Coordinates of C-alpha atoms and ligand atoms in Angstrom, one line a residue:
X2 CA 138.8 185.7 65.2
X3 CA 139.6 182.2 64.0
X4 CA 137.7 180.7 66.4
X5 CA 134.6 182.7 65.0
X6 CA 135.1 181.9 61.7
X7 CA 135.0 178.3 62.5
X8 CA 131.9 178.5 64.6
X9 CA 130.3 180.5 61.8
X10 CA 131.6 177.6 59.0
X11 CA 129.7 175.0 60.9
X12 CA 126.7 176.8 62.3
X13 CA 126.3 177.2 58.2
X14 CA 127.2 173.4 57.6
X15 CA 124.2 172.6 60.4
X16 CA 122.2 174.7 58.5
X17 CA 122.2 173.6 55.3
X18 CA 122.6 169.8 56.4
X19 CA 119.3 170.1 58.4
X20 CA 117.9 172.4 55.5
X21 CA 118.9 169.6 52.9
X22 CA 117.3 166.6 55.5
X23 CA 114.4 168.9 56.0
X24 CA 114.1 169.7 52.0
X25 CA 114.4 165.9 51.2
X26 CA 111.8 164.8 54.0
X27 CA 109.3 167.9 52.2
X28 CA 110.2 165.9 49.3
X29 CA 109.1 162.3 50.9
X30 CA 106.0 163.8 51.8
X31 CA 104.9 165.0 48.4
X32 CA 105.7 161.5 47.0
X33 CA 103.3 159.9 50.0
X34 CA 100.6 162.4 49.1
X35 CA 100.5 161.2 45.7
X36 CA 100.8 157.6 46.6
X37 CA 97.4 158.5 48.3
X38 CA 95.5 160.0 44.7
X39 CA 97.1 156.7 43.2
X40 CA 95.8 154.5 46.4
X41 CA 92.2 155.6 45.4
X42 CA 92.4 155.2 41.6
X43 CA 93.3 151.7 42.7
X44 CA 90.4 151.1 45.1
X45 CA 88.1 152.0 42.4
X46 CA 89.3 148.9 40.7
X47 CA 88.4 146.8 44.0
X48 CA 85.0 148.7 44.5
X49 CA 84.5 148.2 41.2
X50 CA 84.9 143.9 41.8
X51 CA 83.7 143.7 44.9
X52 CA 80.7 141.6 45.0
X53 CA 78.1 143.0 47.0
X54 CA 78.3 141.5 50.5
X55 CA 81.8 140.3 50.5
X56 CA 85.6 142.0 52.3
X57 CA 88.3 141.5 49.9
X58 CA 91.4 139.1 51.0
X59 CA 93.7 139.1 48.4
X60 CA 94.1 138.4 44.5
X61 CA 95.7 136.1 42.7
X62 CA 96.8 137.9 39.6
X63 CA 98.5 134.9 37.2
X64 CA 94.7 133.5 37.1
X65 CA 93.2 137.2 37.8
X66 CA 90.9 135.6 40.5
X67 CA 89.9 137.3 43.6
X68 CA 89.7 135.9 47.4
X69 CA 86.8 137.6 49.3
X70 CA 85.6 137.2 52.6
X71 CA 83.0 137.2 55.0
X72 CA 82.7 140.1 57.5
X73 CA 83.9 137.6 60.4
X74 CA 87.3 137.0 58.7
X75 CA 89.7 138.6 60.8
X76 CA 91.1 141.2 58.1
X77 CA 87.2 142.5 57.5
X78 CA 88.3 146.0 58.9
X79 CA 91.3 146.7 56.8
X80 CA 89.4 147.7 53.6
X81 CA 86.9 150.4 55.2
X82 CA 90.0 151.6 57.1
X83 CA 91.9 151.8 54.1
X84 CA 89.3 153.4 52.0
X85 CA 88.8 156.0 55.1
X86 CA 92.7 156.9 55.4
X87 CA 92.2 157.4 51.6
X88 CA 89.5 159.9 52.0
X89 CA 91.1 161.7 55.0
X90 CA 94.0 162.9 52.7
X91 CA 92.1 163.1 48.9
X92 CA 88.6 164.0 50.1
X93 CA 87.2 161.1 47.4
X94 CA 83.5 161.6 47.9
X95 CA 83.5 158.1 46.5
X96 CA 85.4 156.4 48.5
X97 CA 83.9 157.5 52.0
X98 CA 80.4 156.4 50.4
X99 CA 82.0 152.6 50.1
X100 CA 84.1 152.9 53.3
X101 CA 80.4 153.6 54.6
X102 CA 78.8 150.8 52.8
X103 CA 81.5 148.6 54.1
X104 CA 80.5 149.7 57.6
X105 CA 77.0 148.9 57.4
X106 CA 77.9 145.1 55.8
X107 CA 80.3 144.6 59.3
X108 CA 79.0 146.5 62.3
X109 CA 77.3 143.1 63.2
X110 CA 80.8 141.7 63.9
X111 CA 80.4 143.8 67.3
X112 CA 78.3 141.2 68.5
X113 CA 81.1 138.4 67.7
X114 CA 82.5 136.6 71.0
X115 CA 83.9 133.8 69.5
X116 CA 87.2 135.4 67.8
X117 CA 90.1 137.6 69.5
X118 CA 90.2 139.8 66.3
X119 CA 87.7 142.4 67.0
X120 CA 90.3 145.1 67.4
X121 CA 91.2 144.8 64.5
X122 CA 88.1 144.1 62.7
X123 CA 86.3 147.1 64.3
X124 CA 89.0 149.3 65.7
X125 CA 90.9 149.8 62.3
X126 CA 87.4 150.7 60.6
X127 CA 85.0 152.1 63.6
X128 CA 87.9 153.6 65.1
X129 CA 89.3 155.4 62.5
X130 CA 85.5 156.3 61.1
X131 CA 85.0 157.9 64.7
X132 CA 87.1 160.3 64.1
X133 CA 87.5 160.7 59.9
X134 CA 83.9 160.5 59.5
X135 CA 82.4 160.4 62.6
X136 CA 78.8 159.3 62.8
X137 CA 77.2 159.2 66.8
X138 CA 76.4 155.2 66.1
X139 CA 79.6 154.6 66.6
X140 CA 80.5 155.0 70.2
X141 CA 77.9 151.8 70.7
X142 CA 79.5 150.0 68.2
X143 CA 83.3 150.3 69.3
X144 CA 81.7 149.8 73.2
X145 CA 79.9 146.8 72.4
X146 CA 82.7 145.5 70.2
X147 CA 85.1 145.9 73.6
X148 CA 82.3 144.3 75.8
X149 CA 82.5 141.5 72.9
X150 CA 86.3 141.0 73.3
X151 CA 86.3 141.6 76.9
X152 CA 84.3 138.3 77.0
X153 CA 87.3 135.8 75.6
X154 CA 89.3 137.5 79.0
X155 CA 90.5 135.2 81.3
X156 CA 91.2 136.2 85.2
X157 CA 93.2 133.0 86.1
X158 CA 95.2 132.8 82.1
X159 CA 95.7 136.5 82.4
X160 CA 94.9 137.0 78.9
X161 CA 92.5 137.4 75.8
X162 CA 91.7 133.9 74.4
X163 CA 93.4 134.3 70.8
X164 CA 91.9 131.0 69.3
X165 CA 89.4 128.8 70.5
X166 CA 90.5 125.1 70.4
X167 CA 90.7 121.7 72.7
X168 CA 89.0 122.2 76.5
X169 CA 92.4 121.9 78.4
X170 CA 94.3 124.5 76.1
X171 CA 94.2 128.4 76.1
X172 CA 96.0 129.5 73.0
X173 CA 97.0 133.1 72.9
X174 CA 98.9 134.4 69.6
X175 CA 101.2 137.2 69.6
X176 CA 98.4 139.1 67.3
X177 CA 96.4 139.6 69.9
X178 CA 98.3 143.0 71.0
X179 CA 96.6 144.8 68.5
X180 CA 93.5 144.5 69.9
X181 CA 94.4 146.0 73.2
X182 CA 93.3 149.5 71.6
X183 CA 90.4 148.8 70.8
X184 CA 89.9 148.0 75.0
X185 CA 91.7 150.7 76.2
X186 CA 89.7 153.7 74.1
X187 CA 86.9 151.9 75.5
X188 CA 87.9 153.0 79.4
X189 CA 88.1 156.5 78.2
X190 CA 84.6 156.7 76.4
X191 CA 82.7 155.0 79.1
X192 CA 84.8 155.5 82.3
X193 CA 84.5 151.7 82.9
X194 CA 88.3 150.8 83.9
X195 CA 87.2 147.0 83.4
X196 CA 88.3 147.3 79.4
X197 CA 91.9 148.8 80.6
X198 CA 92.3 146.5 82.7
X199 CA 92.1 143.8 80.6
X200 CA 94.2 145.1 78.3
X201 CA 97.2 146.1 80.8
X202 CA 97.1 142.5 82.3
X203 CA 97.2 140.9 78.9
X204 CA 100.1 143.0 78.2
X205 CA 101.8 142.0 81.4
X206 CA 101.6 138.6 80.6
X207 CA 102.3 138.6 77.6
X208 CA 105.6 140.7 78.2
X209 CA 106.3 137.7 81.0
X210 CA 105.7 134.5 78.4
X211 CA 105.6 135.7 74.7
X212 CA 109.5 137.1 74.5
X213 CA 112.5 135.4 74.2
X214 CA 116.4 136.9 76.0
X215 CA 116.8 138.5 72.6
X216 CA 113.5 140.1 72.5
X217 CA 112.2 138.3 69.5
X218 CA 108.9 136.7 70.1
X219 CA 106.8 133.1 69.9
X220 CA 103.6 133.4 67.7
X221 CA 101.3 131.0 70.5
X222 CA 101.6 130.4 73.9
X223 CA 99.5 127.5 75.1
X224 CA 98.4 128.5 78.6
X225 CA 96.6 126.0 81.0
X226 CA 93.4 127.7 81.6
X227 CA 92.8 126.6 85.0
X228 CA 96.4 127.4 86.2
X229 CA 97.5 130.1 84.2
X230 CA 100.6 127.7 83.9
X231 CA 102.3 127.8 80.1
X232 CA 102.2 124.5 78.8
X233 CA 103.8 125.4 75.7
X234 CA 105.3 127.8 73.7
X235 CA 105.4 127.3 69.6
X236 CA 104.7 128.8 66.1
X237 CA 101.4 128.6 64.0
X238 CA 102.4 130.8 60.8
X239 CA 106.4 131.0 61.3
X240 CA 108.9 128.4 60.2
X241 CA 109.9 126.7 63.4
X242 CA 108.7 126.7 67.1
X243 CA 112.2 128.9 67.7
X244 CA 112.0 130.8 64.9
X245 CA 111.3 134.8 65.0
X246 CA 108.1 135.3 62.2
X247 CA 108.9 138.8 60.6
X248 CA 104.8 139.9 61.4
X249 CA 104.8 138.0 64.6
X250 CA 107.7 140.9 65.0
X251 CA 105.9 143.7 63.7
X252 CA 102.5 142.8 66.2
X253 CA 104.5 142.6 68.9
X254 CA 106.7 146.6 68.4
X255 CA 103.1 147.9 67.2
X256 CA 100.7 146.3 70.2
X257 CA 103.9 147.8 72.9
X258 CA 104.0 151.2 71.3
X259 CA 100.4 151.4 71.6
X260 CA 100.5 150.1 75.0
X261 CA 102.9 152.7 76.3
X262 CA 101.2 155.9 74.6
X263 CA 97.7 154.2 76.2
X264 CA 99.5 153.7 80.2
X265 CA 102.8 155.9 79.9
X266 CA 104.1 152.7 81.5
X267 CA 108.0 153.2 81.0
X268 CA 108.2 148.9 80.7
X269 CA 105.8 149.4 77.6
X270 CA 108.4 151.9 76.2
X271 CA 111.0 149.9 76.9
X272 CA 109.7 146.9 75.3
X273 CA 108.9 148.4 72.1
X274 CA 112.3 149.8 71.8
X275 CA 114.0 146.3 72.3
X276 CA 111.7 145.0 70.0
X277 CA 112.7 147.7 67.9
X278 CA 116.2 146.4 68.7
X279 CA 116.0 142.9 67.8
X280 CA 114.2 143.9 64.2
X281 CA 116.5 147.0 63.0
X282 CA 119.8 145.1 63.7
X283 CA 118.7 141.7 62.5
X284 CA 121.3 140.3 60.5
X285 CA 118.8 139.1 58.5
X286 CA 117.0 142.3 57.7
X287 CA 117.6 143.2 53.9
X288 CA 119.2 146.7 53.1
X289 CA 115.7 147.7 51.7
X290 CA 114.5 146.4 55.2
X291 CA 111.5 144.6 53.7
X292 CA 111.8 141.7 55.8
X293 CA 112.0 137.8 55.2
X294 CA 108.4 136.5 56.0
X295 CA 110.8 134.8 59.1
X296 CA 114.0 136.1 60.3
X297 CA 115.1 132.3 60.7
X298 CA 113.6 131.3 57.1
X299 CA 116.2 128.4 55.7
X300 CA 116.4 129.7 52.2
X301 CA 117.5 133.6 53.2
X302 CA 118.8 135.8 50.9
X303 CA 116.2 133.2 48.6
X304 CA 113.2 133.4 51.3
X305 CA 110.3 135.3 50.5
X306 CA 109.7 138.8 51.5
X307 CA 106.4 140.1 53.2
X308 CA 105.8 143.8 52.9
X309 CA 102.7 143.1 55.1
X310 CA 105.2 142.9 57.8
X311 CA 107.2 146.0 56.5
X312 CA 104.4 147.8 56.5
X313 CA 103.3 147.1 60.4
X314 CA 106.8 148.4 61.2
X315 CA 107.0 151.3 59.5
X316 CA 103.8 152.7 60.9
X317 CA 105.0 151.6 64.9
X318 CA 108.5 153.4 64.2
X319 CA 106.5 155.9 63.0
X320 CA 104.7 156.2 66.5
X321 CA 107.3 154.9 68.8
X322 CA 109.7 158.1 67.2
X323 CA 107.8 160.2 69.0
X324 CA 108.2 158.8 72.7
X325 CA 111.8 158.3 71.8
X326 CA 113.9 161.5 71.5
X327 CA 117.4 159.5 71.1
X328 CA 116.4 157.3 68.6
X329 CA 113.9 159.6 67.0
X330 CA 115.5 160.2 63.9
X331 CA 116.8 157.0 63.5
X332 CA 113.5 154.9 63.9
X333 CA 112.0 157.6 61.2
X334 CA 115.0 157.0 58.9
X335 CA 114.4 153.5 59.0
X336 CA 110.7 153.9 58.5
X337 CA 111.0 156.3 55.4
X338 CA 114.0 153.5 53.8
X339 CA 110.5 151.2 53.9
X340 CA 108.1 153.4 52.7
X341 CA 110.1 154.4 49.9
X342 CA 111.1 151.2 49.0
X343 CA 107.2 150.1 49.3
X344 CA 106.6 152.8 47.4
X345 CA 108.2 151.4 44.0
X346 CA 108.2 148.1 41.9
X347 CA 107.9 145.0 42.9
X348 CA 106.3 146.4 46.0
X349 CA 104.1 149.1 44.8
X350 CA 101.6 147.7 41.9
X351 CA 101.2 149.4 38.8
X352 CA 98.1 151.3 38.7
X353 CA 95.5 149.6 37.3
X354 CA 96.7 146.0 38.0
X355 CA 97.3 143.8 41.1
X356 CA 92.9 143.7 41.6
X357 CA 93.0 146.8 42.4
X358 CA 95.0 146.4 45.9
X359 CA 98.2 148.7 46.1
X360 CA 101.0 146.3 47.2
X361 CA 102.3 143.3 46.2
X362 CA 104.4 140.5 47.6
X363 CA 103.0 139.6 51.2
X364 CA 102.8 136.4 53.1
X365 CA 99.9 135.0 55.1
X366 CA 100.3 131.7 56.7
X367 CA 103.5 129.4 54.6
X368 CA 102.8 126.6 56.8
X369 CA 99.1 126.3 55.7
X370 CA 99.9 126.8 52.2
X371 CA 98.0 129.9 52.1
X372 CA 98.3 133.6 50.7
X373 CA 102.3 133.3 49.8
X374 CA 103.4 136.0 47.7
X375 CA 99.8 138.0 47.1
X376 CA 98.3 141.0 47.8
X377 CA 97.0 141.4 51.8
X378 CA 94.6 143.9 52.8
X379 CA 96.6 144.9 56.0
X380 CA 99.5 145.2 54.0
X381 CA 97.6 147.8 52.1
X382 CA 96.2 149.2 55.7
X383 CA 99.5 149.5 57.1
X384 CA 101.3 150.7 54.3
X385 CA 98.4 153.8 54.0
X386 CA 98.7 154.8 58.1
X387 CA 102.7 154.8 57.9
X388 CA 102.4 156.7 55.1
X389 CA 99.8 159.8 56.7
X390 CA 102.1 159.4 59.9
X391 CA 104.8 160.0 58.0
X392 CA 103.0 162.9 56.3
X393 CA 101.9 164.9 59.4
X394 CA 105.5 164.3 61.1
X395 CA 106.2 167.9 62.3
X396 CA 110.0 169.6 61.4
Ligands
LIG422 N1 97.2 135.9 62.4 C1 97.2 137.2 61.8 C2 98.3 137.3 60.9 O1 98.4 136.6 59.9 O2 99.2 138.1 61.1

């Protein structure tokens, strides 16, 4: 009878634990929804600046200036994508007419061989347009973007060209794992296994050169493009040549999660969750888990943070929790500590200010001198697809 009673005590003590976790996440989810009506009062103040054939970059707001771009910048995609997860979940008649405008001003960039970026330029805006707002053009467009990308492939390298640069080099950035999508949904809408390929064999190669023992990743590997050979292995926005950059980070668990839900390839899986590994129990990663802009940054706890990088994370955890049943709840824990923490001062800008983008406090390129401590677009981008992932999460 004792025995009962104790089984019935903490069958009730599940219950209401998981009914509290499960009331809490309901609770998550409202706050996300909203942050979605406040993401579009917001990019009414950047349609509103937006001069008529530039992308947005970021905004200085001590001088209120803004930074725009061309549509060949690598972050052109982010603001049509934004604008489009905006309208998925408010239904902002508004917004999906600029998310469309912005469409028109970059679908030339599909004929663009002469950057790696196109996955992100056209997968994060065609992509998601094909199926938010799906107009037939756009099959063409994503297929002729992947032809495009497919072209910087090299058989001998095993890789995407990242950047172009001197004859003898072959530099491929860590970056460049987000633009395997784009390649491999371009198998499955023409049958032509050519783009998969590609993208499998730059994963495999990448998995050989770009990790270190500890899982943390170099930004560029130098290859020798006639041997394949690596000639060297260093850092072009991190602090040192050894150093782990926070984003470098983030590409890396994103590009692997992506990779394994495209191949099933358990090695994928497994990547992503060391990855996963090396960021989570970084000694360096803050409470708040808004990373340093480099896990090896000299001034930490004084280093900058770079919620561009947080944001990248958040919406891979949010992905890889579903091919991971042990460490399900824990990757989603760790990905709702972020977005909350996004969602709030100093991350979260107050409505009306920051140019109109929604978060604050990113960091491009430190060793250039460039975009420290600003608004990003992909910051924004990221931040928005955690945030429906986290929405549609099921009990
Ligand atoms: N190179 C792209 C980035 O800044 O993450």
């Amino acid at each position: 009878m004792k025995k009962i009673a104790q089984y019935i005590s903490f069958a009730l003590l599940l219950c209401s634990s998981l009914s509290g976790s499960f009331a809490q996440s309901k609770k998550h989810k409202k706050l996300f929804q909203q942050a979605f009506v406040e993401a579009a009062t917001q990019y009414k103040v950047l349609m509103k600046n937006i001069p008529p054939d530039k992308f947005p970059k970021t905004y200085f707001p001590k001088s209120q200036k803004y930074q725009w771009s061309a549509s060949d910048w690598w972050c052109s995609g982010f603001y049509p994508g934004s604008l489009l997860y905006i309208y998925e979940q408010t239904h902002d008649k508004a917004i999906l007419g600029e998310a469309d405008r912005m469409l028109q001003l970059l679908e030339k960039e599909k004929l663009n061989t002469s950057t790696h970026d196109l996955g992100f330029m056209m997968y994060c805006s065609f992509g998601n347009a094909k199926d938010i707002a799906p107009k037939p053009a756009y099959k063409d467009i994503l297929v002729q973007s992947a032809k495009s990308l497919a072209s910087r492939f090299s058989p001998t390298v095993g890789c995407i060209k990242s950047w172009d640069s001197k004859k003898d080099d072959f530099l491929v950035i860590i970056d460049n794992m987000m633009n395997l999508e784009l390649l491999c949904w371009a198998t499955k809408a023409t049958g032509d296994s050519s783009y998969y390929k590609i993208a499998v064999t730059h994963a495999n190669t990448t998995m050989k050169n770009h990790f270190r023992s500890d899982f943390s990743s170099y930004h560029v590997i130098n290859y020798n493009p006639y041997t394949g050979f690596v000639q060297q292995k260093r850092t072009a926005q991190g602090f040192a040549d050894e150093s782990a950059w926070a984003r470098g980070q983030a590409w890396g668990l994103y590009g692997y999660t992506v990779m394994y839900r495209e191949t099933k390839n358990p090695l994928y899986l497994q990547q992503a969750q060391q990855i996963a590994q090396f960021i989570l129990k970084h000694p360096h990663l803050p409470a708040d888990k808004i990373p340093y802009w480099d896990y090896n940054a000299p001034d930490i706890p004084n280093a900058l943070r770079d919620a561009s990088a947080a944001s990248v994370m958040a919406a891979a955890l949010l992905e890889l929790c579903h091919y991971d049943k042990t460490m399900r709840k824990a990757y989603i824990k760790e990905a709702e500590t972020i977005l909350l923490n996004l969602s709030k001062p100093p991350y979260k800008a107050e409505i009306g200010s920051n140019g109109g983008f929604i978060l604050q406090h990113s960091v491009g390129h430190i060793p250039q001198k460039t975009e420290i401590d600003v608004p990003l677009t992909y910051a924004d981008y990221y931040y928005l697809e955690a945030l429906k992932r986290y929405i549609s999460l099921k009990k």
